[in-house]
PDB file of C-alpha atoms in Angstrom:
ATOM      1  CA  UNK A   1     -61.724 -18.141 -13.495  1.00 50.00           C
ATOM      2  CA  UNK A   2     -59.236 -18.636 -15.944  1.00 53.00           C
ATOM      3  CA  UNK A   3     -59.360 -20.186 -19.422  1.00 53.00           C
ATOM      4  CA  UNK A   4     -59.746 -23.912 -19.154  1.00 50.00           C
ATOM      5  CA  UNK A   5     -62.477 -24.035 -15.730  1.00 51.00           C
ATOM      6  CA  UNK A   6     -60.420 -25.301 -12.553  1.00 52.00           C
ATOM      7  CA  UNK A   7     -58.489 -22.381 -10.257  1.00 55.00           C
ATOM      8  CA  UNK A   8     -54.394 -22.158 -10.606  1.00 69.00           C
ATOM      9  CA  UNK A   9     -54.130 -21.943  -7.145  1.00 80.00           C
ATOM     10  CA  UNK A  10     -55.546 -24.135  -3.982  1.00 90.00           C
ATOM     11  CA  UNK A  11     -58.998 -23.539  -2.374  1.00 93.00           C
ATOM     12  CA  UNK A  12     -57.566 -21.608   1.069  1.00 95.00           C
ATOM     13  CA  UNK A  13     -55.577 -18.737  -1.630  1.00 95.00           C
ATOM     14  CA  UNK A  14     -58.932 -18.442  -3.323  1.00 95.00           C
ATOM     15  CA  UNK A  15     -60.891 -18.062  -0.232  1.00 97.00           C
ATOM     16  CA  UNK A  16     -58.262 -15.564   0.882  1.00 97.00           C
ATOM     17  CA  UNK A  17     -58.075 -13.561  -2.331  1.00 97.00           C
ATOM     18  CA  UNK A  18     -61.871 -13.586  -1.963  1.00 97.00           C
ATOM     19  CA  UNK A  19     -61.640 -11.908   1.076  1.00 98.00           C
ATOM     20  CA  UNK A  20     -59.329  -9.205   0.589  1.00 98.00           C
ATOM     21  CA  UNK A  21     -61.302  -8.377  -2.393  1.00 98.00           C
ATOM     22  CA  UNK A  22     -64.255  -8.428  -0.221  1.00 98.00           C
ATOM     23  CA  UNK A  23     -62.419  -5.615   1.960  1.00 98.00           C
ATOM     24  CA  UNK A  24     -61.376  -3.876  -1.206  1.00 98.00           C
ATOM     25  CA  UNK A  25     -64.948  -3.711  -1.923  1.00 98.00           C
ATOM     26  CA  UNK A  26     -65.326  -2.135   0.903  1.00 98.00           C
ATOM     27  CA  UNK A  27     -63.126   0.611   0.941  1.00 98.00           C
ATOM     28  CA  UNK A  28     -64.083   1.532  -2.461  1.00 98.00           C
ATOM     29  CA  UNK A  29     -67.707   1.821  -1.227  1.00 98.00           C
ATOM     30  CA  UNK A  30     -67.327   3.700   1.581  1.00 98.00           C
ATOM     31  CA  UNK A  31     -64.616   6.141  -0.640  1.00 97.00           C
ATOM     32  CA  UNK A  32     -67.424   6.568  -3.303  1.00 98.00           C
ATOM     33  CA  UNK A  33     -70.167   7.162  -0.171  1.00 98.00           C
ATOM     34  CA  UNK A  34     -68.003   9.948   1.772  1.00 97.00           C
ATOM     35  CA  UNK A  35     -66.782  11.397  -1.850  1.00 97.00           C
ATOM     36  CA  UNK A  36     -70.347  11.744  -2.635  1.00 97.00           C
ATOM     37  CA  UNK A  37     -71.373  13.135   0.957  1.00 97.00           C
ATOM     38  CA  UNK A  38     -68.333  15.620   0.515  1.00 96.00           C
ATOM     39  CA  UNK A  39     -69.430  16.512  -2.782  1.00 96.00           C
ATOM     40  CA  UNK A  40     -73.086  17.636  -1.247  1.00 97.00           C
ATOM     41  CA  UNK A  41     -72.108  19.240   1.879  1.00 96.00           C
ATOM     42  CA  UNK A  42     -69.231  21.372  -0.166  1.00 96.00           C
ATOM     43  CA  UNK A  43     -72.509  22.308  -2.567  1.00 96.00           C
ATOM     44  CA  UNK A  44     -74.879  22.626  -0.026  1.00 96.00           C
ATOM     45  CA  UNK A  45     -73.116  24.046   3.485  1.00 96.00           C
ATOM     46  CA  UNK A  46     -69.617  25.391   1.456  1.00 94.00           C
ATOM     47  CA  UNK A  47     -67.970  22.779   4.044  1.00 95.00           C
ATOM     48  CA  UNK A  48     -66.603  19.865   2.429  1.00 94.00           C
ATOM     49  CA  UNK A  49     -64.992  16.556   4.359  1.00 95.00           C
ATOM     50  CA  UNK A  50     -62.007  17.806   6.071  1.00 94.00           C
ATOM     51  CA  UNK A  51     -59.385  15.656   4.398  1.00 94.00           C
ATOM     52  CA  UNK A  52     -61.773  13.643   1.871  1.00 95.00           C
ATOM     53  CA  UNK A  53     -58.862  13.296  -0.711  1.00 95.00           C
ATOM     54  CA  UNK A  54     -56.206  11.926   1.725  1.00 96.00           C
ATOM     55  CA  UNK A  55     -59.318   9.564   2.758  1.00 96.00           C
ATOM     56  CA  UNK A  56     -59.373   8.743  -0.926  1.00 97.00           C
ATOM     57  CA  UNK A  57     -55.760   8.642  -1.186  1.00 96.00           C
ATOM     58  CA  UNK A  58     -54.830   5.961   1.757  1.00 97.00           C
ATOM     59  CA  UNK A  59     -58.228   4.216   0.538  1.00 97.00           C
ATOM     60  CA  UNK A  60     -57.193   3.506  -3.231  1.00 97.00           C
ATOM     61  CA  UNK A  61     -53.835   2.196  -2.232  1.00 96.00           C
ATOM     62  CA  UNK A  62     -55.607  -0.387   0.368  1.00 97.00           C
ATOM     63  CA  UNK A  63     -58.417  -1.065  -2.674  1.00 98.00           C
ATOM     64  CA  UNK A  64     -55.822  -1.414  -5.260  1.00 97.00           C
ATOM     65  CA  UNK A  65     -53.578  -4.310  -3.454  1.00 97.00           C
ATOM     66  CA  UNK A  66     -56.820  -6.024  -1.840  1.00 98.00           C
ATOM     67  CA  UNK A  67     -57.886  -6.575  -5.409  1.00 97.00           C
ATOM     68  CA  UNK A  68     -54.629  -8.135  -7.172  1.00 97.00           C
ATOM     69  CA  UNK A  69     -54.369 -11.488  -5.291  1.00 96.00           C
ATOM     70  CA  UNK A  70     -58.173 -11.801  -7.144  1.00 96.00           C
ATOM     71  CA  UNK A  71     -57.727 -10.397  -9.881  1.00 94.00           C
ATOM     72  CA  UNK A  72     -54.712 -12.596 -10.746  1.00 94.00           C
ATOM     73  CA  UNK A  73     -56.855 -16.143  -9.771  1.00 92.00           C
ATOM     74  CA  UNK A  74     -59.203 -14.503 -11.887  1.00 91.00           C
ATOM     75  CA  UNK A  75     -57.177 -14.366 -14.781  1.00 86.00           C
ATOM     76  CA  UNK A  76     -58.202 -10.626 -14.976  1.00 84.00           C
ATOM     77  CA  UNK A  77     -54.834  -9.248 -15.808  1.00 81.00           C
ATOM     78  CA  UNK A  78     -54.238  -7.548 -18.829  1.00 76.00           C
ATOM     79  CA  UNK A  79     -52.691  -9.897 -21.617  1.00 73.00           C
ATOM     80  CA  UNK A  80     -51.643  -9.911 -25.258  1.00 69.00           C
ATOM     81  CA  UNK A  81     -53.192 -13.170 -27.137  1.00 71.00           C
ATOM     82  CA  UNK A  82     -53.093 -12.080 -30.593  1.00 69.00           C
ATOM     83  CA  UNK A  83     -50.243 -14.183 -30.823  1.00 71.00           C
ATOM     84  CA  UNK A  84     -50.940 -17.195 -29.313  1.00 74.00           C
ATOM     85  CA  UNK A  85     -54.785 -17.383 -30.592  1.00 77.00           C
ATOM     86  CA  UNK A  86     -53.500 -20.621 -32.824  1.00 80.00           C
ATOM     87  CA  UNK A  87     -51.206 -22.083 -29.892  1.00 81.00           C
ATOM     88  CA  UNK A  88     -52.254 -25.167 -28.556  1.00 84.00           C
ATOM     89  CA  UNK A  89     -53.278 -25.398 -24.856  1.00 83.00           C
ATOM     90  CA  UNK A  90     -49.847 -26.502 -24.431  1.00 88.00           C
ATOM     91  CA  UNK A  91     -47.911 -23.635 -25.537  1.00 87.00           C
ATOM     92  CA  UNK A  92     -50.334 -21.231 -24.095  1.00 86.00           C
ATOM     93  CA  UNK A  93     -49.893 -22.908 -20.639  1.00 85.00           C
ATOM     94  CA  UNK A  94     -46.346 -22.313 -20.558  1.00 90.00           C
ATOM     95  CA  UNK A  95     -46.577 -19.025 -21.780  1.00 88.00           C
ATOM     96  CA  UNK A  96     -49.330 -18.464 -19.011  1.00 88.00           C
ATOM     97  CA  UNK A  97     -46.942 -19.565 -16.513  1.00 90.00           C
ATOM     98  CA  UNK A  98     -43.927 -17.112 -18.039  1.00 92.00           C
ATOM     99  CA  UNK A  99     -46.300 -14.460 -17.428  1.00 90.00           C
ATOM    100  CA  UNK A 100     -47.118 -15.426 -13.946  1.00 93.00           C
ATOM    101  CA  UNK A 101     -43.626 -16.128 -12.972  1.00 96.00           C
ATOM    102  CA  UNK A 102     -42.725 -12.295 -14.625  1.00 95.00           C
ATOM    103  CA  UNK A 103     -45.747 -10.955 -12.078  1.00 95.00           C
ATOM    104  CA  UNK A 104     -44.394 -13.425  -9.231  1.00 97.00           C
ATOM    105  CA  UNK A 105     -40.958 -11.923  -9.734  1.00 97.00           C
ATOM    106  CA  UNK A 106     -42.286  -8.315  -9.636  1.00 97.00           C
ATOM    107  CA  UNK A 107     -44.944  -9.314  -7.074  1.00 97.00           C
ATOM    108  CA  UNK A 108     -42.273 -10.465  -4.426  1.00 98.00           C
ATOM    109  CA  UNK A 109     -39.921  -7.056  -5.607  1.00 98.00           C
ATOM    110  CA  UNK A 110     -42.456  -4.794  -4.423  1.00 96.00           C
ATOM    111  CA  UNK A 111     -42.994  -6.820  -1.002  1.00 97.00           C
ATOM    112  CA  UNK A 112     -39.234  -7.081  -0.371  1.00 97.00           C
ATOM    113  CA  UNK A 113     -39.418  -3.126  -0.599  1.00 97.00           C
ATOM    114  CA  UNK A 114     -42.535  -2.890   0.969  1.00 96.00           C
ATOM    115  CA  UNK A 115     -41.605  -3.565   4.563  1.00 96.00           C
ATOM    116  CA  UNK A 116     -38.833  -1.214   5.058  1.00 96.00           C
ATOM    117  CA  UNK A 117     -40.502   1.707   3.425  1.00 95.00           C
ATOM    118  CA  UNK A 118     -43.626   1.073   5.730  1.00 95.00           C
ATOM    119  CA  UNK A 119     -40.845   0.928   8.765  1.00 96.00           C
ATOM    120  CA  UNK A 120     -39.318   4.355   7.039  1.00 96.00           C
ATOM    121  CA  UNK A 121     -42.481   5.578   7.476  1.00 94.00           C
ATOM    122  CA  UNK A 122     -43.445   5.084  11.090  1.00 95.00           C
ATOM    123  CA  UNK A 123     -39.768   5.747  11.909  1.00 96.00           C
ATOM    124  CA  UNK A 124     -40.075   9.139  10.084  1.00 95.00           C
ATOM    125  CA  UNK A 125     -44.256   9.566  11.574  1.00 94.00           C
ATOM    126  CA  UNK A 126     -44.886  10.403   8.323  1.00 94.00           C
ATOM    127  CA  UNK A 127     -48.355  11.032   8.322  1.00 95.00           C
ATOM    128  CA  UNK A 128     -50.957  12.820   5.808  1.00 94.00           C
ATOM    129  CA  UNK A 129     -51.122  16.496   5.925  1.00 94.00           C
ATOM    130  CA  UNK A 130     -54.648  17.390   7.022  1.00 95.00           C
ATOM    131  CA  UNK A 131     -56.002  14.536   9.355  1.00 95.00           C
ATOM    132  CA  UNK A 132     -52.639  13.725  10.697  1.00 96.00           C
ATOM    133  CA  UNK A 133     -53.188   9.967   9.739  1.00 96.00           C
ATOM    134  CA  UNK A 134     -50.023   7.786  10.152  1.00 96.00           C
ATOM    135  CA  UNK A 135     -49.635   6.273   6.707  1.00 94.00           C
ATOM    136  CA  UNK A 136     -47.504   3.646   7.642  1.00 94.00           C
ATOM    137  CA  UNK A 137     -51.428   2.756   9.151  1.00 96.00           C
ATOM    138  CA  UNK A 138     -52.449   1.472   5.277  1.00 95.00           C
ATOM    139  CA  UNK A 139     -50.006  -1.152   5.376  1.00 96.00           C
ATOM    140  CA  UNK A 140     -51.992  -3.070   7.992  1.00 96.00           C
ATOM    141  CA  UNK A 141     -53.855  -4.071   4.722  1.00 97.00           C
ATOM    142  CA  UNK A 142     -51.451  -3.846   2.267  1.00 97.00           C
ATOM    143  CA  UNK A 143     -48.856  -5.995   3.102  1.00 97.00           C
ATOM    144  CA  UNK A 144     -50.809  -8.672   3.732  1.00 98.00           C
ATOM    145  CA  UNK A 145     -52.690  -7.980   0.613  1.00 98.00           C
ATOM    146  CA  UNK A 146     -48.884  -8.546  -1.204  1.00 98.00           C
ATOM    147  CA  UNK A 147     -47.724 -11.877   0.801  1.00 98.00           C
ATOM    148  CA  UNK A 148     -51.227 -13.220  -0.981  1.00 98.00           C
ATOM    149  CA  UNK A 149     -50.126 -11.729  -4.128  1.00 97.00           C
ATOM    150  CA  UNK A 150     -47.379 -13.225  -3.887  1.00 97.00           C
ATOM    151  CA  UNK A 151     -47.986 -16.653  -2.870  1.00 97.00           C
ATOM    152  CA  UNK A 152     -51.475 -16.672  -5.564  1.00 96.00           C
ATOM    153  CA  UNK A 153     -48.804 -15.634  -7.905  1.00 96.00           C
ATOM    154  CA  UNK A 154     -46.471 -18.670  -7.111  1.00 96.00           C
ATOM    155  CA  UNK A 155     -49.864 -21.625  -7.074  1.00 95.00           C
ATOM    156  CA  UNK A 156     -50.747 -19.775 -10.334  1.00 93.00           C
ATOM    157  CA  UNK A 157     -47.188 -20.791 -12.251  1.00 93.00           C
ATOM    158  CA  UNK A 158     -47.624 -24.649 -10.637  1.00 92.00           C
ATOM    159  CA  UNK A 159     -51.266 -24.297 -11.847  1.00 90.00           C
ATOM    160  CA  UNK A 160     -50.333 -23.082 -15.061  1.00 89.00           C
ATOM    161  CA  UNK A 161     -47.605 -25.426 -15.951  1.00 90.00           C
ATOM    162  CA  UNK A 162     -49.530 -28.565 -14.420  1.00 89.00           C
ATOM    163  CA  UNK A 163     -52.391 -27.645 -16.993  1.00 85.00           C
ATOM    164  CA  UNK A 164     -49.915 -27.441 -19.402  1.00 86.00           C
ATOM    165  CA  UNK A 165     -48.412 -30.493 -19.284  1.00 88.00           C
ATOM    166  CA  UNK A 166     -51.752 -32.742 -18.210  1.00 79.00           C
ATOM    167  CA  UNK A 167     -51.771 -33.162 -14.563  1.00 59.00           C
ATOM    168  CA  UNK A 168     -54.681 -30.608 -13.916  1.00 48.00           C
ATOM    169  CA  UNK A 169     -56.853 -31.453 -11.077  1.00 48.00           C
ATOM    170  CA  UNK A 170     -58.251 -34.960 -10.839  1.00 47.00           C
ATOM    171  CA  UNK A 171     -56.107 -36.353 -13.688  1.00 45.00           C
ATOM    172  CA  UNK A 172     -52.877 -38.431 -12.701  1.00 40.00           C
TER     173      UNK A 172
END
């Protein structure tokens, strides 16, 4: 949770964010579990996973957007403070909610492009070389994953500048 206890964004985002992350989770398990089964079959039988890096491939881009709607309620991204150390809560509010309105900005960017290259790429069946895997499939998750990014983003810059100025949760 951020600095200062209550979320920046409402109960349903964090519930949301919660479970894409949980789905992230997921993916990155089962990556790590056929990576390692791979690894021991190529050692063992000379036969690896047919396709175990385009697995790995479509599976990190899924993992990666499942986990930034969470990572941003968490306050998890990466940020420079060794400036504001000696701001006030005030200052560092408002600079929180810069930030988050920077990410917002970039966060709905990427969505806007989002959607026509996943159409691009079920118009032009592009699909992964080995398995034959429609990749325009990941963005069942992904997209989704984005619009949550996108709208955590947006509670987070309210959040931020309502801490900033003193009308945080449960004071008028």
């Amino acid at each position: 949770m951020p600095e200062g206890g209550a979320p920046v964004a409402p109960r349903l985002l964090v519930q949301l964010a919660r479970g894409f992350a949980v789905i992230g989770g997921s993916v990155l398990v089962a990556m790590m579990l056929m990576t390692v089964t791979s690894v021991v079959l190529r050692s063992t039988l000379g036969r690896p996973i047919s396709g175990d890096f385009e697995l790995v491939e479509l599976g990190s881009a899924i993992v990666i957007f499942c986990f930034l709607p969470w990572c941003q309620i968490e306050g998890g991204n990466v940020t420079v403070d060794f400036f504001t150390t000696r701001a006030g809560p005030r200052l560092r509010g408002v600079l929180d909610a810069f930030g988050a309105l920077v990410y917002l900005a970039l966060a709905a960017l990427l969505l806007w492009r989002a959607v026509p290259g996943a159409e691009e790429m079920k118009l032009y069946s592009e699909q992964t070389m080995i398995l034959r895997i429609p990749v325009w499939y990941s963005f069942f998750v992904i997209l989704p994953a984005m619009g949550l990014l996108v709208a955590v983003t947006a509670a987070s810059v309210a959040g931020h500048l309502r801490r900033a100025f003193g009308r945080a949760e449960g004071r008028a």
